[in-house]
Coordinates of C-alpha atoms in Angstrom, one line a residue:
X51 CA -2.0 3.3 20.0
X52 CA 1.1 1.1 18.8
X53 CA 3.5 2.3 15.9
X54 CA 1.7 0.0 13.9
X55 CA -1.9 0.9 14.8
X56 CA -0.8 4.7 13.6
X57 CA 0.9 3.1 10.1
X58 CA -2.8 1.3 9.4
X59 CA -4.6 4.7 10.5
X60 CA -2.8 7.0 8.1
X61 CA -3.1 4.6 5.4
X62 CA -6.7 4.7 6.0
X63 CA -7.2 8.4 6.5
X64 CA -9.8 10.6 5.0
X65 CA -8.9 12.8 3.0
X66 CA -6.1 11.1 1.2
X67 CA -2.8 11.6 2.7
X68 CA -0.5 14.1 -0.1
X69 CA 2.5 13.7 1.6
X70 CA 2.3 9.4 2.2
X71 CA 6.0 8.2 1.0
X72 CA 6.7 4.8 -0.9
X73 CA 8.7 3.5 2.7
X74 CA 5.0 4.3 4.5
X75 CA 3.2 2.4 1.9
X76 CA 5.7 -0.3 2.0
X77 CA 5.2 -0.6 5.3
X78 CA 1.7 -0.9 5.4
X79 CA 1.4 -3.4 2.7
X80 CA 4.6 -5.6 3.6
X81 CA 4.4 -5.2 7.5
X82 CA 0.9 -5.2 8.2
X83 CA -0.9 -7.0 5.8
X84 CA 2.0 -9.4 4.4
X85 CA 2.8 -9.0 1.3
X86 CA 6.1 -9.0 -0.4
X87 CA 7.8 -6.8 -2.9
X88 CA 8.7 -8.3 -6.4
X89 CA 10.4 -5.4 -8.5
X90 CA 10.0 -5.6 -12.6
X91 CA 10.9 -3.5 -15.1
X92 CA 12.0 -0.1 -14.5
X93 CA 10.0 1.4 -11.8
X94 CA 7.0 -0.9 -11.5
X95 CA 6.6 -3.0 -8.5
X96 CA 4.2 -5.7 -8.0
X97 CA 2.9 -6.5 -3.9
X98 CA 1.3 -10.2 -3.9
X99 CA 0.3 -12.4 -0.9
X100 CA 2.5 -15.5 -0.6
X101 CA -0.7 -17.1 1.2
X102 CA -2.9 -15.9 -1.9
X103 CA -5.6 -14.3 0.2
X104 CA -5.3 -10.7 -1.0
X105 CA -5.0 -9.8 -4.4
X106 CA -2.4 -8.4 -6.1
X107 CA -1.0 -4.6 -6.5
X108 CA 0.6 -3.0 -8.9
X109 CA 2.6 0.4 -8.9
X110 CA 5.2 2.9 -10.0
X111 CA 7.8 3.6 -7.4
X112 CA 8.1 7.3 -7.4
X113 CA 11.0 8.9 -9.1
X114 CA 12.9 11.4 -8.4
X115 CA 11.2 12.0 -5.1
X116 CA 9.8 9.9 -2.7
X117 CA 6.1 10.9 -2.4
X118 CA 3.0 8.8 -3.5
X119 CA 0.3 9.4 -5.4
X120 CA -2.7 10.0 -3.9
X121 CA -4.3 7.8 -6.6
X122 CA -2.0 5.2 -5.8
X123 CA -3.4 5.3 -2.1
X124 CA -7.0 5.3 -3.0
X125 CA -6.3 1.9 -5.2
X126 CA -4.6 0.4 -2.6
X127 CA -7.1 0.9 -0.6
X128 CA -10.4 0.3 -2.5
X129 CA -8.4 -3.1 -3.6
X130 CA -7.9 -4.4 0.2
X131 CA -11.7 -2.7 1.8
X132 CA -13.7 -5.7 1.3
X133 CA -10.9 -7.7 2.4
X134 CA -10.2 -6.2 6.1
X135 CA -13.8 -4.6 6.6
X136 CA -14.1 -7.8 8.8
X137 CA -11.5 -8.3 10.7

């Protein structure tokens, strides 16, 4: 199993990670399923698809630490399922 393959399988876990950091979650959403990164005001952070195949995203970058809601996971997640279930 690549570096990669383990990135997509935590991200997918069950239970919800509690310890997935906002580089993981990056990672995932930029380097596996291509989005990109648009930062707006204060610490909200929009993911869209430059092809316009997934929907969008929308979070909070954590502040002061690092670590991601679990919530934040679980909506990432129930946003992309129908969208990769067939691939």
């Amino acid at each position: 199993m690549g570096k990669k393959d383990k990135q997509v399988a935590r991200f997918w876990e069950e239970p919800t990670p509690r310890d997935y950091s906002w580089a993981e979650l990056k990672r995932v959403l930029v380097g596996v399923y291509g989005y990109e990164e648009k930062q707006g005001a204060g610490s909200r952070v929009k993911f869209f698809d430059p092809a316009h195949k997934l929907p969008k995203l929308y979070f909070h970058k954590p502040h002061p630490g690092n670590i991601v809601k679990a919530t934040y996971i679980d909506q990432a997640r129930d946003t992309l399922r129908p969208y990769v279930e067939g691939q």
